[in-house]
Coordinates of C-alpha atoms in Angstrom, one line a residue:
Chain X
M1128 CA -6.1 -8.0 31.9
S1129 CA -4.3 -10.3 34.3
E1130 CA -7.0 -12.9 34.2
A1131 CA -7.0 -13.1 30.4
K1132 CA -6.0 -16.4 29.1
S1133 CA -4.2 -17.2 25.9
P1134 CA -6.7 -17.5 23.1
D1135 CA -5.6 -20.9 22.1
T1136 CA -7.1 -22.5 25.2
L1137 CA -10.3 -20.7 24.7
V1138 CA -11.0 -21.4 21.1
T1139 CA -10.2 -25.0 21.2
Q1140 CA -13.4 -25.4 23.2
P1141 CA -16.0 -23.4 21.3
D1142 CA -19.6 -23.3 22.3
R1143 CA -20.7 -26.7 21.1
G1144 CA -17.7 -28.6 22.4
H1145 CA -16.6 -30.0 19.0
S1146 CA -12.9 -30.6 18.4
P1147 CA -11.6 -27.8 16.3
D1148 CA -11.0 -29.6 13.0
T1149 CA -14.2 -31.5 12.9
Q1150 CA -16.6 -28.7 13.6
T1151 CA -19.4 -28.2 11.2
G1152 CA -22.3 -25.9 10.8
D1153 CA -21.7 -22.2 11.3
S1154 CA -18.5 -22.4 13.1
G1155 CA -16.2 -24.4 10.7
P1156 CA -12.5 -24.9 11.3
I1157 CA -10.4 -22.8 13.6
Y1158 CA -8.1 -20.6 11.6
D1159 CA -4.7 -19.6 12.7
T1160 CA -5.4 -16.1 11.4
I1161 CA -8.6 -14.5 10.1
I1162 CA -7.9 -11.5 7.9
I1163 CA -10.6 -8.9 7.4
G1164 CA -10.5 -7.4 3.9
A1165 CA -9.1 -8.6 0.6
G1166 CA -7.2 -5.5 -0.4
M1167 CA -3.5 -5.3 -1.1
S1168 CA -2.5 -5.5 2.6
G1169 CA -4.8 -8.3 3.5
I1170 CA -3.8 -10.5 0.6
A1171 CA -0.1 -9.8 1.1
A1172 CA -0.4 -10.8 4.8
G1173 CA -2.4 -13.8 3.8
I1174 CA 0.4 -15.0 1.4
R1175 CA 3.0 -14.7 4.1
L1176 CA 0.9 -16.7 6.6
A1177 CA -0.3 -19.3 4.2
Y1178 CA 3.3 -19.8 2.9
Y1179 CA 4.4 -20.7 6.4
D1180 CA 1.6 -23.2 6.7
Q1181 CA -1.0 -21.3 8.6
R1182 CA -4.6 -21.9 8.1
V1183 CA -5.7 -18.5 6.9
C1184 CA -9.1 -17.1 5.8
I1185 CA -9.6 -13.7 4.2
L1186 CA -13.1 -12.3 4.7
E1187 CA -14.2 -9.7 2.2
K1188 CA -17.4 -7.8 2.3
H1189 CA -17.4 -6.8 -1.4
Y1190 CA -18.0 -9.2 -4.2
T1191 CA -14.6 -8.6 -5.5
I1192 CA -11.0 -8.1 -4.3
G1193 CA -8.8 -5.0 -4.2
G1194 CA -10.3 -2.7 -1.6
L1195 CA -9.1 0.8 -2.2
N1196 CA -7.2 -0.5 -5.2
S1197 CA -9.8 -2.4 -7.0
F1198 CA -11.0 -2.5 -10.6
Y1199 CA -14.3 -2.6 -12.5
R1200 CA -15.9 -2.9 -15.9
L1201 CA -18.3 -0.4 -17.3
N1202 CA -19.6 0.0 -20.9
K1203 CA -17.3 -2.8 -22.0
R1204 CA -14.3 -0.9 -20.7
D1205 CA -11.9 -1.9 -17.9
Y1206 CA -11.2 0.7 -15.3
D1207 CA -8.9 0.8 -12.3
V1208 CA -10.3 2.3 -9.1
G1209 CA -7.3 4.0 -7.5
L1210 CA -4.3 3.2 -9.5
H1211 CA -2.5 6.1 -11.3
A1212 CA 0.9 4.7 -10.7
V1213 CA 2.7 2.2 -8.7
T1214 CA 5.3 4.1 -6.7
N1215 CA 8.6 2.8 -5.4
F1216 CA 9.6 1.5 -8.8
T1217 CA 13.1 0.0 -9.0
E1218 CA 14.7 -1.7 -11.9
K1219 CA 15.1 -5.4 -12.1
G1220 CA 18.0 -6.6 -9.9
A1221 CA 17.7 -3.8 -7.4
K1222 CA 18.2 -5.2 -3.9
K1223 CA 17.1 -2.2 -1.9
G1224 CA 13.8 -0.5 -1.4
P1225 CA 10.3 -1.6 -0.6
F1226 CA 9.5 -3.1 -4.0
S1227 CA 12.4 -5.6 -4.0
R1228 CA 11.6 -6.4 -0.4
I1229 CA 8.0 -7.2 -1.3
L1230 CA 9.1 -9.4 -4.2
R1231 CA 11.4 -11.3 -1.8
Q1232 CA 8.9 -11.6 1.0
L1233 CA 6.1 -12.8 -1.2
R1234 CA 8.4 -15.0 -3.4
F1235 CA 7.5 -13.2 -6.6
K1236 CA 9.8 -12.5 -9.6
W1237 CA 10.3 -9.0 -10.8
E1238 CA 8.5 -9.9 -14.0
D1239 CA 5.4 -11.0 -12.2
F1240 CA 4.4 -7.4 -11.7
A1241 CA 5.3 -6.4 -15.2
L1242 CA 5.9 -2.8 -14.3
A1243 CA 6.5 -0.3 -17.1
P1244 CA 8.2 2.9 -16.0
Q1245 CA 6.8 6.3 -16.4
R1246 CA 7.9 8.7 -19.2
R1247 CA 8.1 12.0 -17.4
S1248 CA 5.9 13.8 -14.9
R1249 CA 5.5 17.4 -14.0
I1250 CA 4.6 19.7 -11.1
A1251 CA 2.7 22.7 -12.6
F1252 CA 2.2 25.9 -10.7
P1253 CA 1.3 29.3 -12.3
E1254 CA 4.2 30.2 -14.6
I1255 CA 6.6 27.6 -13.2
E1256 CA 7.0 23.9 -13.7
L1257 CA 9.3 21.2 -12.4
H1258 CA 9.7 18.1 -14.5
F1259 CA 10.8 14.8 -13.0
T1260 CA 11.5 11.3 -14.0
N1261 CA 12.5 8.1 -12.2
D1262 CA 16.0 9.6 -12.1
I1263 CA 16.4 12.1 -9.3
E1264 CA 19.1 13.9 -11.2
Q1265 CA 16.4 15.3 -13.6
L1266 CA 14.6 17.0 -10.7
T1267 CA 17.9 18.2 -9.3
A1268 CA 18.7 19.8 -12.6
E1269 CA 15.3 21.5 -12.8
I1270 CA 15.7 22.9 -9.3
G1271 CA 19.1 24.1 -10.2
Q1272 CA 17.6 26.0 -13.2
K1273 CA 14.5 27.3 -11.6
F1274 CA 15.6 27.7 -7.9
P1275 CA 19.3 28.2 -8.3
H1276 CA 19.6 29.8 -4.8
C1277 CA 18.2 26.5 -3.3
V1278 CA 20.1 23.9 -5.1
D1279 CA 22.8 23.2 -2.5
R1280 CA 20.2 23.1 0.2
W1281 CA 18.2 20.8 -2.0
Q1282 CA 21.1 18.4 -2.4
R1283 CA 21.6 18.3 1.3
L1284 CA 17.9 17.5 1.8
V1285 CA 18.0 14.7 -0.7
G1286 CA 21.1 13.3 1.1
S1287 CA 19.4 13.4 4.5
I1288 CA 16.2 11.7 3.2
T1289 CA 18.2 9.0 1.4
D1290 CA 20.0 8.2 4.7
Y1291 CA 16.8 8.2 6.7
D1292 CA 15.8 4.8 7.9
D1293 CA 12.5 3.9 9.5
L1294 CA 11.8 6.7 11.9
D1295 CA 10.4 6.2 15.4
Q1296 CA 7.0 7.6 16.1
A1297 CA 8.3 10.8 17.6
A1298 CA 10.5 11.8 14.7
F1299 CA 7.8 10.6 12.4
E1300 CA 5.4 13.2 13.8
I1301 CA 7.5 16.3 13.2
S1302 CA 5.9 18.9 10.9
A1303 CA 7.1 18.5 7.3
R1304 CA 6.4 22.2 6.6
Q1305 CA 8.6 23.2 9.5
R1306 CA 11.4 20.9 8.5
L1307 CA 11.3 22.1 4.9
E1308 CA 11.2 25.7 6.0
E1309 CA 14.4 25.1 7.8
A1310 CA 16.0 23.0 5.1
L1311 CA 15.0 24.9 2.0
G1312 CA 13.5 28.3 3.0
D1313 CA 11.7 29.0 -0.3
P1314 CA 7.9 28.8 0.2
L1315 CA 7.2 28.3 -3.5
L1316 CA 9.6 25.4 -3.8
I1317 CA 8.3 23.9 -0.6
N1318 CA 4.7 24.0 -1.9
M1319 CA 5.8 22.5 -5.2
L1320 CA 7.4 19.6 -3.5
L1321 CA 4.6 19.1 -1.0
C1322 CA 2.0 19.1 -3.8
P1323 CA 2.8 15.7 -5.4
L1324 CA 3.7 14.1 -2.1
M1325 CA 0.6 15.2 -0.4
W1326 CA -1.5 14.2 -3.4
Y1327 CA -0.2 10.6 -3.4
G1328 CA -0.4 9.9 0.3
N1329 CA -1.1 12.5 2.9
P1330 CA -4.1 11.7 5.1
R1331 CA -3.6 14.9 7.1
E1332 CA -5.0 18.4 6.3
H1333 CA -2.6 21.4 5.8
D1334 CA 0.6 19.8 6.9
M1335 CA 2.2 16.4 6.6
A1336 CA 4.1 14.3 9.1
W1337 CA 7.8 14.4 8.4
G1338 CA 8.0 10.6 8.4
Q1339 CA 5.2 10.4 5.8
F1340 CA 7.0 13.1 3.8
C1341 CA 10.2 11.1 3.7
I1342 CA 8.5 7.9 2.8
M1343 CA 6.6 9.6 0.0
F1344 CA 9.7 11.5 -1.2
R1345 CA 11.7 8.3 -1.5
S1346 CA 8.8 6.4 -3.1
I1347 CA 8.2 9.0 -5.8
F1348 CA 11.4 11.1 -6.3
L1349 CA 14.1 8.6 -5.4
E1350 CA 12.4 5.5 -6.7
G1351 CA 9.6 6.3 -9.1
F1352 CA 6.4 5.6 -11.0
A1353 CA 5.5 2.6 -13.0
R1354 CA 2.4 0.7 -14.1
P1355 CA 1.6 -2.7 -15.4
Y1356 CA 0.0 -2.6 -18.9
R1357 CA -3.0 -4.5 -17.6
G1358 CA -3.3 -2.2 -14.6
V1359 CA -4.1 -3.2 -11.0
R1360 CA -5.9 -6.4 -12.2
L1361 CA -2.6 -8.0 -13.0
I1362 CA -1.2 -7.4 -9.5
L1363 CA -4.3 -8.5 -7.7
K1364 CA -4.7 -11.6 -9.9
N1365 CA -1.1 -12.6 -9.2
L1366 CA -1.5 -12.0 -5.5
I1367 CA -4.7 -14.0 -5.1
K1368 CA -3.5 -16.8 -7.3
K1369 CA -0.5 -17.2 -5.0
F1370 CA -2.6 -17.0 -1.9
R1371 CA -4.9 -19.7 -3.1
A1372 CA -2.1 -22.0 -4.4
L1373 CA -0.7 -21.9 -0.8
G1374 CA -4.0 -23.1 0.6
G1375 CA -5.4 -19.8 1.7
E1376 CA -9.1 -19.3 1.7
L1377 CA -10.9 -16.3 0.3
K1378 CA -14.5 -15.7 1.1
L1379 CA -16.1 -12.9 -0.9
R1380 CA -19.5 -11.3 0.2
H1381 CA -18.5 -12.2 3.8
G1382 CA -18.9 -8.9 5.7
V1383 CA -17.8 -9.0 9.3
A1384 CA -20.5 -7.7 11.7
K1385 CA -18.7 -8.2 14.9
I1386 CA -15.4 -9.3 16.4
L1387 CA -16.2 -11.9 19.1
T1388 CA -14.3 -11.7 22.3
E1389 CA -13.9 -13.8 25.4
N1390 CA -12.1 -12.6 28.5
G1391 CA -10.6 -9.7 26.6
W1392 CA -9.3 -11.9 23.7
A1393 CA -10.6 -12.1 20.2
I1394 CA -11.9 -15.6 19.4
G1395 CA -13.4 -15.1 16.0
V1396 CA -15.9 -13.0 14.1
E1397 CA -19.6 -13.0 13.5
L1398 CA -20.6 -12.4 9.9
E1399 CA -23.4 -10.1 8.7
N1400 CA -25.4 -13.3 7.9
G1401 CA -25.1 -14.4 11.6
N1402 CA -22.6 -17.2 10.9
R1403 CA -19.5 -17.4 13.1
I1404 CA -15.9 -18.1 12.1
Y1405 CA -13.3 -18.8 14.8
G1406 CA -9.6 -18.0 14.8
K1407 CA -6.6 -17.7 17.0
R1408 CA -6.0 -14.1 16.0
I1409 CA -7.5 -11.5 13.7
L1410 CA -5.7 -9.1 11.4
S1411 CA -8.0 -6.3 10.2
S1412 CA -7.5 -4.0 7.2
A1413 CA -11.0 -2.5 7.7
G1414 CA -9.5 0.7 9.2
L1415 CA -9.0 1.6 12.9
V1416 CA -12.4 3.2 13.5
E1417 CA -14.2 0.6 11.4
T1418 CA -12.4 -2.2 13.3
L1419 CA -13.1 -0.7 16.8
R1420 CA -16.8 -0.5 15.8
M1421 CA -16.8 -4.2 15.2
C1422 CA -15.6 -4.8 18.8
D1423 CA -18.0 -4.3 21.7
Q1424 CA -17.0 -0.8 22.4
T1425 CA -19.1 1.1 24.9
S1426 CA -18.5 4.4 23.2
E1427 CA -18.9 5.0 19.5
P1428 CA -15.5 5.9 18.0
D1429 CA -15.3 9.4 16.5
P1430 CA -15.6 9.1 12.7
R1431 CA -13.3 12.1 12.3
M1432 CA -10.5 9.9 13.5
A1433 CA -10.8 8.1 10.2
G1434 CA -9.6 11.1 8.2
Q1435 CA -11.2 13.7 6.0
M1436 CA -9.2 13.7 2.8
S1437 CA -11.3 12.4 0.0
F1438 CA -11.6 12.9 -3.8
I1439 CA -13.6 12.8 -6.9
E1440 CA -12.1 11.0 -9.9
S1441 CA -13.1 12.2 -13.4
I1442 CA -12.1 9.7 -16.0
S1443 CA -12.3 10.6 -19.7
V1444 CA -12.0 8.1 -22.6
L1445 CA -10.6 9.8 -25.7
D1446 CA -11.0 9.0 -29.4
R1447 CA -7.2 9.1 -29.7
Q1448 CA -4.0 8.7 -27.8
P1449 CA -3.3 11.7 -25.4
E1450 CA 0.1 12.0 -27.1
E1451 CA -1.6 12.8 -30.4
L1452 CA -3.1 15.8 -28.6
G1453 CA 0.3 16.9 -27.4
F1454 CA 0.0 15.4 -23.9
A1455 CA 3.0 13.0 -23.4
D1456 CA 3.5 13.4 -19.6
T1457 CA 2.6 10.5 -17.4
I1458 CA 1.4 12.5 -14.4
V1459 CA 0.8 16.2 -13.8
F1460 CA 0.3 17.6 -10.4
F1461 CA -1.2 21.1 -10.8
N1462 CA -2.0 23.9 -8.5
D1463 CA -3.3 27.3 -9.6
S1464 CA -1.7 29.6 -7.1
P1465 CA 1.6 29.9 -5.2
D1466 CA -0.2 28.7 -2.1
F1467 CA -1.0 25.0 -1.9
H1468 CA -4.2 24.2 0.0
W1469 CA -4.6 20.7 1.2
T1470 CA -7.9 20.6 3.1
P1471 CA -11.4 19.4 2.3
P1472 CA -13.4 22.1 0.5
A1473 CA -14.8 24.7 2.9
D1474 CA -18.1 25.5 1.3
E1475 CA -18.4 23.5 -1.9
L1476 CA -18.6 19.9 -2.9
C1477 CA -15.1 19.9 -4.4
D1478 CA -12.0 22.0 -4.6
V1479 CA -10.5 22.0 -8.1
R1480 CA -7.8 24.5 -7.6
T1481 CA -5.3 21.6 -7.4
G1482 CA -5.4 18.1 -8.9
V1483 CA -3.6 15.2 -10.4
I1484 CA -3.9 14.3 -14.1
C1485 CA -2.7 10.9 -15.1
S1486 CA -2.7 9.2 -18.5
P1487 CA -2.2 5.4 -18.2
N1488 CA -1.2 5.6 -21.9
N1489 CA 2.0 7.5 -21.2
Y1490 CA 4.1 4.7 -19.7
D1491 CA 6.9 3.0 -21.5
Y1492 CA 5.2 -0.3 -22.1
D1493 CA 7.0 -3.3 -23.5
L1494 CA 6.9 -3.3 -27.3
Q1495 CA 5.2 -6.7 -27.2
E1496 CA 2.3 -5.2 -25.1
G1497 CA 2.1 -2.1 -27.3
Q1498 CA -0.2 0.8 -26.4
L1499 CA -3.5 0.8 -24.5
P1500 CA -6.3 0.6 -27.1
E1501 CA -7.9 3.9 -26.0
G1502 CA -6.7 7.2 -24.7
I1503 CA -7.5 7.7 -21.1
I1504 CA -7.1 10.8 -18.9
R1505 CA -7.8 10.4 -15.2
L1506 CA -8.2 13.4 -13.0
T1507 CA -8.4 13.5 -9.2
T1508 CA -9.5 16.6 -7.3
I1509 CA -10.3 17.2 -3.6
A1510 CA -13.9 16.6 -2.4
S1511 CA -15.9 16.7 0.8
F1512 CA -17.4 13.5 1.9
D1513 CA -19.9 15.2 4.2
R1514 CA -21.3 17.4 1.4
W1515 CA -21.5 14.6 -1.2
N1516 CA -23.1 12.4 1.4
K1517 CA -25.9 14.8 2.1
L1518 CA -27.2 15.0 -1.5
D1519 CA -30.4 13.3 -2.6
E1520 CA -30.2 11.0 -5.5
A1521 CA -31.2 13.4 -8.3
T1522 CA -29.0 16.2 -7.0
Y1523 CA -26.1 13.8 -6.7
R1524 CA -26.3 12.8 -10.3
R1525 CA -26.6 16.4 -11.5
E1526 CA -23.6 17.4 -9.3
K1527 CA -21.5 14.6 -10.6
F1528 CA -21.8 15.9 -14.1
R1529 CA -21.3 19.5 -13.0
W1530 CA -18.1 18.7 -11.1
Y1531 CA -16.8 16.5 -14.0
D1532 CA -17.1 19.7 -16.1
R1533 CA -15.6 22.0 -13.5
S1534 CA -12.7 19.7 -12.6
V1535 CA -11.8 19.1 -16.3
A1536 CA -12.1 22.8 -17.1
S1537 CA -9.6 23.4 -14.3
C1538 CA -7.1 20.8 -15.4
V1539 CA -7.0 21.9 -19.1
R1540 CA -5.3 25.1 -17.9
F1541 CA -2.2 22.8 -17.5
I1542 CA -2.5 20.3 -20.3
P1543 CA -3.8 20.4 -23.9
D1544 CA -7.6 20.7 -24.0
F1545 CA -8.8 17.2 -24.7
R1546 CA -12.5 17.9 -24.3
P1547 CA -13.5 17.7 -28.0
H1548 CA -12.1 14.2 -28.1
V1549 CA -14.0 12.7 -25.1
I1550 CA -16.1 9.7 -26.1
D1551 CA -17.0 8.3 -22.7
I1552 CA -16.7 9.4 -19.1
D1553 CA -16.9 7.8 -15.7
M1554 CA -16.7 9.4 -12.3
F1555 CA -16.6 8.5 -8.7
T1556 CA -17.1 10.5 -5.6
P1557 CA -16.3 10.1 -1.8
T1558 CA -19.6 8.3 -1.4
T1559 CA -18.7 5.8 -4.1
I1560 CA -15.5 5.1 -2.3
R1561 CA -17.3 4.5 0.9
R1562 CA -19.9 2.4 -0.7
F1563 CA -17.4 -0.1 -2.1
T1564 CA -14.6 0.0 0.5
W1565 CA -16.6 0.8 3.7
H1566 CA -13.8 3.1 4.7
E1567 CA -15.4 5.9 6.8
N1568 CA -15.6 9.3 5.0
G1569 CA -14.3 7.7 1.8
A1570 CA -10.9 8.6 3.3
V1571 CA -8.6 7.3 0.7
Y1572 CA -5.4 7.7 2.7
G1573 CA -7.0 6.6 6.0
A1574 CA -6.5 8.0 9.4
P1575 CA -4.3 11.1 10.0
D1576 CA -2.8 9.3 13.0
K1577 CA -1.4 6.0 11.9
K1578 CA -1.2 3.1 14.3
L1579 CA 2.3 2.1 13.2
D1580 CA 2.7 -0.9 15.6
G1581 CA -0.7 -2.3 14.5
T1582 CA -1.8 -3.2 18.0
T1583 CA -5.3 -2.6 19.4
H1584 CA -6.8 -2.8 22.9
I1585 CA -7.4 -6.6 22.2
P1586 CA -4.0 -8.4 22.4
N1587 CA -4.7 -10.8 19.5
L1588 CA -6.4 -8.3 17.2
F1589 CA -4.1 -6.4 14.9
L1590 CA -4.4 -3.7 12.2
C1591 CA -2.9 -3.6 8.8
G1592 CA -3.6 -1.5 5.7
T1593 CA -4.1 2.2 5.3
D1594 CA -4.6 3.0 9.0
Q1595 CA -1.6 1.1 10.2
G1596 CA 1.1 2.1 7.9
F1597 CA 1.8 3.3 4.4
V1598 CA -0.4 4.0 1.5
G1599 CA -0.5 3.1 -2.1
I1600 CA -0.1 -0.3 -3.6
I1601 CA 3.4 -0.9 -2.4
G1602 CA 2.7 0.7 1.0
A1603 CA -0.3 -1.5 1.5
M1604 CA 1.5 -4.7 0.7
M1605 CA 4.4 -3.7 3.0
S1606 CA 1.9 -3.1 5.7
G1607 CA 0.3 -6.5 5.4
I1608 CA 3.7 -8.2 5.2
S1609 CA 5.2 -6.4 8.2
M1610 CA 2.1 -6.9 10.4
A1611 CA 2.0 -10.6 9.5
N1612 CA 5.7 -10.9 10.4
Q1613 CA 5.5 -9.0 13.6
H1614 CA 2.3 -10.3 15.1
C1615 CA 1.1 -13.4 13.4
L1616 CA 4.2 -15.6 12.6
K1617 CA 6.4 -15.6 15.6
D1618 CA 4.7 -18.1 17.8
Chain O
M445 CA 22.5 -33.7 9.5
A446 CA 26.2 -33.2 9.4
P447 CA 27.6 -29.6 9.5
E448 CA 28.3 -29.7 5.7
E449 CA 24.6 -30.7 5.1
I450 CA 23.4 -28.0 7.4
R451 CA 25.5 -25.5 5.5
Q452 CA 23.9 -26.7 2.2
A453 CA 20.4 -26.4 3.7
I454 CA 21.2 -22.8 4.7
I455 CA 22.5 -22.1 1.2
E456 CA 19.3 -23.4 -0.3
I457 CA 17.2 -21.2 2.0
L458 CA 19.3 -18.2 1.1
E459 CA 18.9 -18.9 -2.6
D460 CA 15.1 -18.9 -2.1
I461 CA 15.0 -15.8 0.0
A462 CA 17.5 -13.8 -2.1
P463 CA 17.5 -15.2 -5.6
D464 CA 19.6 -12.4 -7.0
E465 CA 22.5 -12.9 -4.6
D466 CA 25.6 -14.7 -5.8
L467 CA 26.4 -17.2 -3.0
S468 CA 29.4 -18.9 -4.6
N469 CA 31.9 -16.6 -2.9
L470 CA 30.2 -16.5 0.5
D471 CA 32.8 -16.2 3.3
D472 CA 31.5 -18.4 6.1
S473 CA 33.3 -16.5 8.8
V474 CA 31.9 -13.0 7.8
S475 CA 28.4 -12.0 8.7
F476 CA 25.6 -12.4 6.1
R477 CA 24.7 -8.8 6.5
E478 CA 28.2 -7.6 5.4
Q479 CA 28.1 -9.7 2.3
M480 CA 24.5 -9.6 1.2
E481 CA 21.6 -7.2 1.2
L482 CA 19.7 -8.9 4.0
D483 CA 17.3 -7.1 6.3
S484 CA 15.5 -8.1 9.4
M485 CA 12.6 -9.5 7.3
D486 CA 15.0 -11.7 5.5
F487 CA 16.4 -13.0 8.8
L488 CA 13.0 -13.8 10.0
D489 CA 12.6 -15.8 6.8
I490 CA 15.7 -17.9 7.5
V491 CA 14.1 -18.8 10.8
M492 CA 10.7 -19.5 9.3
E493 CA 12.2 -21.6 6.5
L494 CA 14.1 -23.7 9.1
R495 CA 10.9 -24.3 10.9
K496 CA 8.9 -25.0 7.7
R497 CA 11.5 -27.3 6.1
Y498 CA 13.1 -29.0 9.1
R499 CA 10.8 -28.4 12.0
V500 CA 13.6 -26.6 13.8
Q501 CA 12.6 -23.9 16.3
V502 CA 14.8 -20.8 16.8
P503 CA 13.6 -18.6 19.6
E504 CA 13.8 -14.9 19.0
E505 CA 16.5 -14.4 21.6
D506 CA 18.8 -16.7 19.6
Y507 CA 18.5 -14.8 16.3
P508 CA 21.9 -13.1 16.8
Q509 CA 23.4 -16.6 16.6
L510 CA 22.5 -16.7 12.9
A511 CA 24.8 -13.8 12.0
S512 CA 27.3 -15.7 9.8
M513 CA 27.4 -19.1 8.2
D514 CA 29.9 -20.4 10.7
S515 CA 27.9 -19.3 13.7
T516 CA 24.6 -20.5 12.1
V517 CA 25.9 -24.0 11.5
K518 CA 27.5 -24.2 14.9
Y519 CA 24.2 -23.1 16.5
L520 CA 22.1 -25.5 14.5
E521 CA 24.3 -28.5 14.8
P522 CA 22.8 -29.9 18.1
K523 CA 19.3 -28.9 17.0
M524 CA 19.6 -30.7 13.6
V525 CA 21.6 -33.7 14.5
N526 CA 18.6 -35.9 14.2
V527 CA 17.2 -34.3 11.1
A528 CA 17.3 -36.5 8.0
V529 CA 18.9 -35.0 4.9

């Protein structure tokens, strides 16, 4: 790469020789940063860069924003795509933790996200349950009661995770199962702890990276769950409003076909419609494999690198509040045997032995906002992208209803049977996720191997989002912010 | 800018970066880190705000100079001598 020149000298003289700011036609202005994808990470990065006076353009393939955390409207009802809970909740005034960091970095007030805390959640295994709230002492008390022989070890574990600061890649990669075996020793307790943490953010099969475990542990057990009354819309609306107010440009229905390079440097992108947009650097939230595919790679990247963990989501609208049916928990993580299997289903479309049940009604909303108008129960279970992807249209429709029934039948073993009260349903599958996010395999938590430093083989092309760093709404925003800070601001 | 004006400029930046901090009792000789919850991202913001507001460039190798108020003002004095208030 010794002959590679800085991109600035290349892009100031694009093909037709116009000066950068007066270009017209398909090339337009030269952006300081082009961001691929208007999800949480891309918009958060965009805010950082636009705030510091960069010329930024976010290119989004879909007709709306949000990526893996989007929203939609169906039968006159508003739905969230991914959101069960925002993790990392801390009360107003907290100075530590990712949530307050995001507020500071993006210059938001705590009130802007209007987060209402969870009531209580539950990890449900056969004949044993652990309840937890946003106060870790509740979980410690439960463990003291149900696993008295482990409680001292548990407290030491909590202490070590509280102290843990950002791990280097080597410590990050240690097996969580092995670390927990040493730290706790009780296989049932280990599985009960892994269940919610894997459910809310483990891209790997079977095991979890220790670093990912610690991040998830803090975000869920030490910080906590919350949700804005208006769901993910509110967060996205506030993010994009800020981005635009700072002069950022958002182009929807602008899918990137190709990343253009010259002498080994990225100089811009070619859109699916053939137009070109030029920039000094590119920050892509499209995913690692997906981004590499946009470059002129000689070999096709292996799609398995993109991760295999995908899900179906079965959403039920009820004729009453879940609480009236005796269901007052915010989130229930269930698993129907002492073993916890975290792999794509081996020979069926879905695996409904384990799942997550969430009722957006069961948050402590502000009295002024009141309660959501309708009862909603969301249920996530494991699914195989490959199997869903092979179905023809008619079979696909039939299987969707079949697996709605089977997943709900599995979950009502752990919560009151709400089925007589269902007035509407919706459902999405791994192929739905891919259709709207273009993430390979519909892999919700991205690649098993994260590219934590965000770099690629091209020196001015960087990654952010689910394949770079952390998952969930807070993780995604942190990813966008930290990659913008590290790679796009300091020049 | 005179040293006292530079100090005020830094206070204003800190107020924006960390709106929840009480800066009235800030000890200028003690590091920011010891008195406030500032992480490396916040320090980057001090640098970026200086650039945005006053067009002052602080190269990365000089970041340690911004440890306390005293050291920051001392470091910025020659750089900001011609900056208008």
